[in-house]
mmCIF file of C-alpha atoms and ligand atoms in Angstrom:
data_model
loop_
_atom_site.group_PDB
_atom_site.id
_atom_site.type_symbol
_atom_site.label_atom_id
_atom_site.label_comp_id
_atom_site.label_asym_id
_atom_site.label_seq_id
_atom_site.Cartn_x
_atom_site.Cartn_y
_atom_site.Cartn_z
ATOM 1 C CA UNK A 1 7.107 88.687 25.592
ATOM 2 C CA UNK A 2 8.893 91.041 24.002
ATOM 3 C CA UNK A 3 12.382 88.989 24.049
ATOM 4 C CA UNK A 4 11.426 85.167 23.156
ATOM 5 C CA UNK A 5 13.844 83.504 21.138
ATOM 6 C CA UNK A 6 11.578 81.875 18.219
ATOM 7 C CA UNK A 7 11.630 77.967 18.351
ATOM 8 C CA UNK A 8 12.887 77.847 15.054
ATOM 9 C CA UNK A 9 16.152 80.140 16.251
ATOM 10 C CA UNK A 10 17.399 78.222 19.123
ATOM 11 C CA UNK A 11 16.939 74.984 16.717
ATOM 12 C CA UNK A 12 18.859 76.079 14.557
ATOM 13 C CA UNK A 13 21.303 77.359 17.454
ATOM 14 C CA UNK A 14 21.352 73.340 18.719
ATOM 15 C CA UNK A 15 21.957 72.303 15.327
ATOM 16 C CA UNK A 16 25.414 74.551 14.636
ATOM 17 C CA UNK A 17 26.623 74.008 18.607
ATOM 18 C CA UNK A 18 26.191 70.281 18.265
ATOM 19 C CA UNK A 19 27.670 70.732 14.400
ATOM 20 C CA UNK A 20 30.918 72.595 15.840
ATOM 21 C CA UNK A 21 31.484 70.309 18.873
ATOM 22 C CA UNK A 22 31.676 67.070 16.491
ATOM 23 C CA UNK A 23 34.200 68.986 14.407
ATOM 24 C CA UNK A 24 36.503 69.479 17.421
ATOM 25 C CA UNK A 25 35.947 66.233 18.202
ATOM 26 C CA UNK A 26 36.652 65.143 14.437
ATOM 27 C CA UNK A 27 39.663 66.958 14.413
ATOM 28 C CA UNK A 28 41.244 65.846 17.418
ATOM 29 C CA UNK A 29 43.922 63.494 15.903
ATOM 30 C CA UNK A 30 45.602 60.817 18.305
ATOM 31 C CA UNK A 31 48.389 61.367 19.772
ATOM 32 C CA UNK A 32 50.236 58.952 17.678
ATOM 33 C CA UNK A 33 49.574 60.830 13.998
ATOM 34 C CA UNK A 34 50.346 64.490 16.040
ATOM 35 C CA UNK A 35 54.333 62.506 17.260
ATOM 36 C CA UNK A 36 54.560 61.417 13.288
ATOM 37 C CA UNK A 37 53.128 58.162 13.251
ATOM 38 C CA UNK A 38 55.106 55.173 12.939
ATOM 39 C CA UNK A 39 58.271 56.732 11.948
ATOM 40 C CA UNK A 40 57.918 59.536 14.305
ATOM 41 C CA UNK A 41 57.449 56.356 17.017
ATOM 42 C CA UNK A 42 60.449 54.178 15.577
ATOM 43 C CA UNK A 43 62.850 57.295 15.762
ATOM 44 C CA UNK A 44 61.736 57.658 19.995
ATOM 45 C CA UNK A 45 61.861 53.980 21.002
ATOM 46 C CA UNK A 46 65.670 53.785 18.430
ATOM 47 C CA UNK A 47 66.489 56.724 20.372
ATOM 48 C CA UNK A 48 65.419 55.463 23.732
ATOM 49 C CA UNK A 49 66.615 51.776 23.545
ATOM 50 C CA UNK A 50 70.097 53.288 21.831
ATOM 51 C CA UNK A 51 70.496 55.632 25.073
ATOM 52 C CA UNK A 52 69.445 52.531 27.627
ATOM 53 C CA UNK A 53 72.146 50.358 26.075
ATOM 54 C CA UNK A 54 74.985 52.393 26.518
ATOM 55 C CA UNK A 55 74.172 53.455 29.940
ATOM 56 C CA UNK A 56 76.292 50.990 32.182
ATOM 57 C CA UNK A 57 73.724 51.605 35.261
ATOM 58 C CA UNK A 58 70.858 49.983 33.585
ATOM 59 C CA UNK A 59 72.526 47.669 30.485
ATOM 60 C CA UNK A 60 73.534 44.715 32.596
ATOM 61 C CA UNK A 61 69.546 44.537 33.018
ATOM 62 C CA UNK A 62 69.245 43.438 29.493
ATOM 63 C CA UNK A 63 71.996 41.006 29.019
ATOM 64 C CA UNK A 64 69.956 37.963 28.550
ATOM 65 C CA UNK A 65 67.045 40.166 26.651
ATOM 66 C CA UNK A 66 66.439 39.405 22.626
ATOM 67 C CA UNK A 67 66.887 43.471 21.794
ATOM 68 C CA UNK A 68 65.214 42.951 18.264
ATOM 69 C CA UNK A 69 62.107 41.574 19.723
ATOM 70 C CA UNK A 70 62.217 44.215 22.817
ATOM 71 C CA UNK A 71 62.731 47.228 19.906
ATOM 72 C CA UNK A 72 59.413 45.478 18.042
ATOM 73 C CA UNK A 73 57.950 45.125 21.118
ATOM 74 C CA UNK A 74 58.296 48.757 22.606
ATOM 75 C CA UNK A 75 56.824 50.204 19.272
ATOM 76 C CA UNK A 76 53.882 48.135 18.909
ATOM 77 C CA UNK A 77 52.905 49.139 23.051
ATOM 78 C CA UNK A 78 53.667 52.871 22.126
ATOM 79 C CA UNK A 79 51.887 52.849 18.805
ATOM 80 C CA UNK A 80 48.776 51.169 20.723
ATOM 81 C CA UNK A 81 48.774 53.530 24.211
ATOM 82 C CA UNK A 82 49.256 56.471 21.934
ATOM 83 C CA UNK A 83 46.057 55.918 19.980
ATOM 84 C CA UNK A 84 47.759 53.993 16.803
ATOM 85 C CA UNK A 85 46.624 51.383 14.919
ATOM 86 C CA UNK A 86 48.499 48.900 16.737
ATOM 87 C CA UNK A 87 47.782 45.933 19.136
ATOM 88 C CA UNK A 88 50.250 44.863 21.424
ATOM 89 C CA UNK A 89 51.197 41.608 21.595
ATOM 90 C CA UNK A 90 53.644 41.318 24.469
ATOM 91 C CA UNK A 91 53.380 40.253 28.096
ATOM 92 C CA UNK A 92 51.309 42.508 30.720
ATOM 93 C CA UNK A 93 54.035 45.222 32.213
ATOM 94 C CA UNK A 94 54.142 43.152 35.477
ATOM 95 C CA UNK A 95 55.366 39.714 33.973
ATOM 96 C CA UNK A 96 57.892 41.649 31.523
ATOM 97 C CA UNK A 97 59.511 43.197 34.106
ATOM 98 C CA UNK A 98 59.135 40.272 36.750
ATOM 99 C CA UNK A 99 62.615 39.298 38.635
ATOM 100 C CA UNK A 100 64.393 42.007 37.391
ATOM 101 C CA UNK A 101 63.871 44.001 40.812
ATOM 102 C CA UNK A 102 63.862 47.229 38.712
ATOM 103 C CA UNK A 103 64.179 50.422 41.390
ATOM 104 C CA UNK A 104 62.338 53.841 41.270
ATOM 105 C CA UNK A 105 65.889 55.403 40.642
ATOM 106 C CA UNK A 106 66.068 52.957 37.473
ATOM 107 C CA UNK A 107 63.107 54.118 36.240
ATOM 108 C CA UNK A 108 63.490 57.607 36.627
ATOM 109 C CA UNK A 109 67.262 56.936 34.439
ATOM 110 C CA UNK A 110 64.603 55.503 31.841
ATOM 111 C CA UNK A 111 62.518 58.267 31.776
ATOM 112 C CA UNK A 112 65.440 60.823 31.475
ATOM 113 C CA UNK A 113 66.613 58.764 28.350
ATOM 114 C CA UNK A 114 63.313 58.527 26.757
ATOM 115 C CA UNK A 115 63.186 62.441 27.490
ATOM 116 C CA UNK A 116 66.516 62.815 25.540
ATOM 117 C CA UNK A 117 65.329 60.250 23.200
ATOM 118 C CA UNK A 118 61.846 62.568 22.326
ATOM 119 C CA UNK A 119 64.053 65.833 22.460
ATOM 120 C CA UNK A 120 66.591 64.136 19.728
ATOM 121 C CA UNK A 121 63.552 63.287 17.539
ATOM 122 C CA UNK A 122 62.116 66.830 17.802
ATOM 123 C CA UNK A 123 59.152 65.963 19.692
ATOM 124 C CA UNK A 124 57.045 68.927 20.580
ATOM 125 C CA UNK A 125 57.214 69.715 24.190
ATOM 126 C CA UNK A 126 53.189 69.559 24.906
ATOM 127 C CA UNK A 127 53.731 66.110 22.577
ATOM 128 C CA UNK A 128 56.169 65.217 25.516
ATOM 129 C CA UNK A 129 54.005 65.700 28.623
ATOM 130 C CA UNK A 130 51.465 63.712 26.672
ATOM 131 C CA UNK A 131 53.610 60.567 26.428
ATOM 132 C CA UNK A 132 55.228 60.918 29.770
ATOM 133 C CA UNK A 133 51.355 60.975 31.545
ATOM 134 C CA UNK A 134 50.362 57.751 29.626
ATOM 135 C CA UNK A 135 53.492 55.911 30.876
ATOM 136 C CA UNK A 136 54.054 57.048 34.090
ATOM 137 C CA UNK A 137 51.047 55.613 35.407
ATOM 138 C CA UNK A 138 52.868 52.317 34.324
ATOM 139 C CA UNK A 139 55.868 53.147 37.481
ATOM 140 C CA UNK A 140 53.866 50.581 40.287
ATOM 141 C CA UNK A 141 53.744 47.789 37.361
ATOM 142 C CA UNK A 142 57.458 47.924 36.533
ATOM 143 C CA UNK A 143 58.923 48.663 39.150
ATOM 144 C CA UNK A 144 59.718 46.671 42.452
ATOM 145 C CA UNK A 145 58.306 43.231 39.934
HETATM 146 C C1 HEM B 201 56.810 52.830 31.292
HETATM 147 C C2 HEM B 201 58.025 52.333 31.145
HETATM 148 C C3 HEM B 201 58.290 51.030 30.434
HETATM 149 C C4 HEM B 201 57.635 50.442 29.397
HETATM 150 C C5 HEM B 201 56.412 50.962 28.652
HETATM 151 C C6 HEM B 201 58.324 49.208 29.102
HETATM 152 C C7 HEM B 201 57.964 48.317 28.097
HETATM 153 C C8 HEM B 201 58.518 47.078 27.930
HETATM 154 C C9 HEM B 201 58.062 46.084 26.984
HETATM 155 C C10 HEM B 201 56.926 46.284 25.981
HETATM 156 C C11 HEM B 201 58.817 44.977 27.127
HETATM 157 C C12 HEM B 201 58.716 43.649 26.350
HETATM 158 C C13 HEM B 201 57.591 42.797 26.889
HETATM 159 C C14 HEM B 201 57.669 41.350 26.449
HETATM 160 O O1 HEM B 201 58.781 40.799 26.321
HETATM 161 O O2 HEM B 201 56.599 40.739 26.249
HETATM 162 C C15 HEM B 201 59.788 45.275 28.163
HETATM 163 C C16 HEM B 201 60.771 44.425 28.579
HETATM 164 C C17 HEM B 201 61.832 44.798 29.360
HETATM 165 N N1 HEM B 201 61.962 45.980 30.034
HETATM 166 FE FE1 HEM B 201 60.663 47.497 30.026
HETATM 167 N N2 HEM B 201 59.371 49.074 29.954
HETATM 168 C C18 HEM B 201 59.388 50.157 30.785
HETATM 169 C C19 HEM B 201 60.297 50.427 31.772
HETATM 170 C C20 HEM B 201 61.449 49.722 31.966
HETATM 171 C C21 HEM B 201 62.532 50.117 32.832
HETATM 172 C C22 HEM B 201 62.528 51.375 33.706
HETATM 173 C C23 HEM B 201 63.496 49.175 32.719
HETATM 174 C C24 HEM B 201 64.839 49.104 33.385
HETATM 175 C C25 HEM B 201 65.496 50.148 33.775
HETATM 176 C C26 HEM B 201 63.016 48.161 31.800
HETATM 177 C C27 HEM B 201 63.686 47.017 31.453
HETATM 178 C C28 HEM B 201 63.174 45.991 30.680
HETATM 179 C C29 HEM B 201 63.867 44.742 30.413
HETATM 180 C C30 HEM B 201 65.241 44.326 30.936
HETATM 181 C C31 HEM B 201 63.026 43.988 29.584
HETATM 182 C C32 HEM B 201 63.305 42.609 28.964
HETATM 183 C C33 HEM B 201 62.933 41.498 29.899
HETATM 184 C C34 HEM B 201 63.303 40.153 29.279
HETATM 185 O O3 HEM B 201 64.288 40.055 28.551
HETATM 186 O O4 HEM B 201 62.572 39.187 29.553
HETATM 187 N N3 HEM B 201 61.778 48.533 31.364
HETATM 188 N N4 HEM B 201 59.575 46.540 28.629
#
């Protein structure tokens, strides 16, 4: 066999492939360190909550809401879904949103603020679609509540 591999070759072969896919693995920092950690979140959910308020089709939503709390809230949910060393300590997305009858068109207002918002605070753009796929899976549990 004019072309075997010796043993001790492809072991060592095993050794650097397994070697180079824990270093891409390693190196694969969440989401949450890549947006700038907890200032980089702060400046998106300031930006966000700033842009909601002063949009008179979706403020009267919040007149009864403590925005302090919501603002400490918001970041602790992001920090956590985004890979951060956070735990969230509100209510599930259903009960949060519960009576306020919030519509897809609402939502979709939301989304274009928090857009602005991550635009505003220089998010990257690949940073962006990141964020937007882990909360838009969240649409069925706020809206329609
Ligand atoms: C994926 C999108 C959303 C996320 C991640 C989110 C997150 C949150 C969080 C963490 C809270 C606080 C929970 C608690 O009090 O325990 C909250 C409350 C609230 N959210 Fe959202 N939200 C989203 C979409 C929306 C939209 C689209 C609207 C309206 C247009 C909205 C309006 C409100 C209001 C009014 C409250 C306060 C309710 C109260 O005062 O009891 N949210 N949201």
């Amino acid at each position: 066999m004019p072309y075997a591999i010796p043993r001790s070759l492809s072991v060592a072969c095993l050794v650097l492939a397994l070697a180079a896919c824990q270093h891409s693995v390693r190196s694969e920092r969440p989401l949450y360190d890549q947006v700038g950690g907890e200032a980089g979140v702060a400046a998106v959910v300031d930006g966000l909550l700033h842009r909601v308020h002063g949009d008179s089709r979706l403020n009267g939503l919040f007149e009864t809401t403590d925005l302090e709390d919501l603002r400490r809230l918001v970041n602790e949910q992001l920090c956590e879904a985004l890979g951060g060393p956070c735990v969230y300590s509100g209510r599930s997305m259903e009960d949060a949103h519960s009576g306020l009858a919030i519509t897809d068109q609402e939502f979709d207002w939301f989304v274009e603020h928090l857009v602005a918002a991550m635009n505003h605070a220089g998010v990257q753009s690949k940073h962006q679609s990141a964020i937007l796929a882990v909360l838009g899976p969240m649409r069925p549990q706020v809206v329609g509540q």
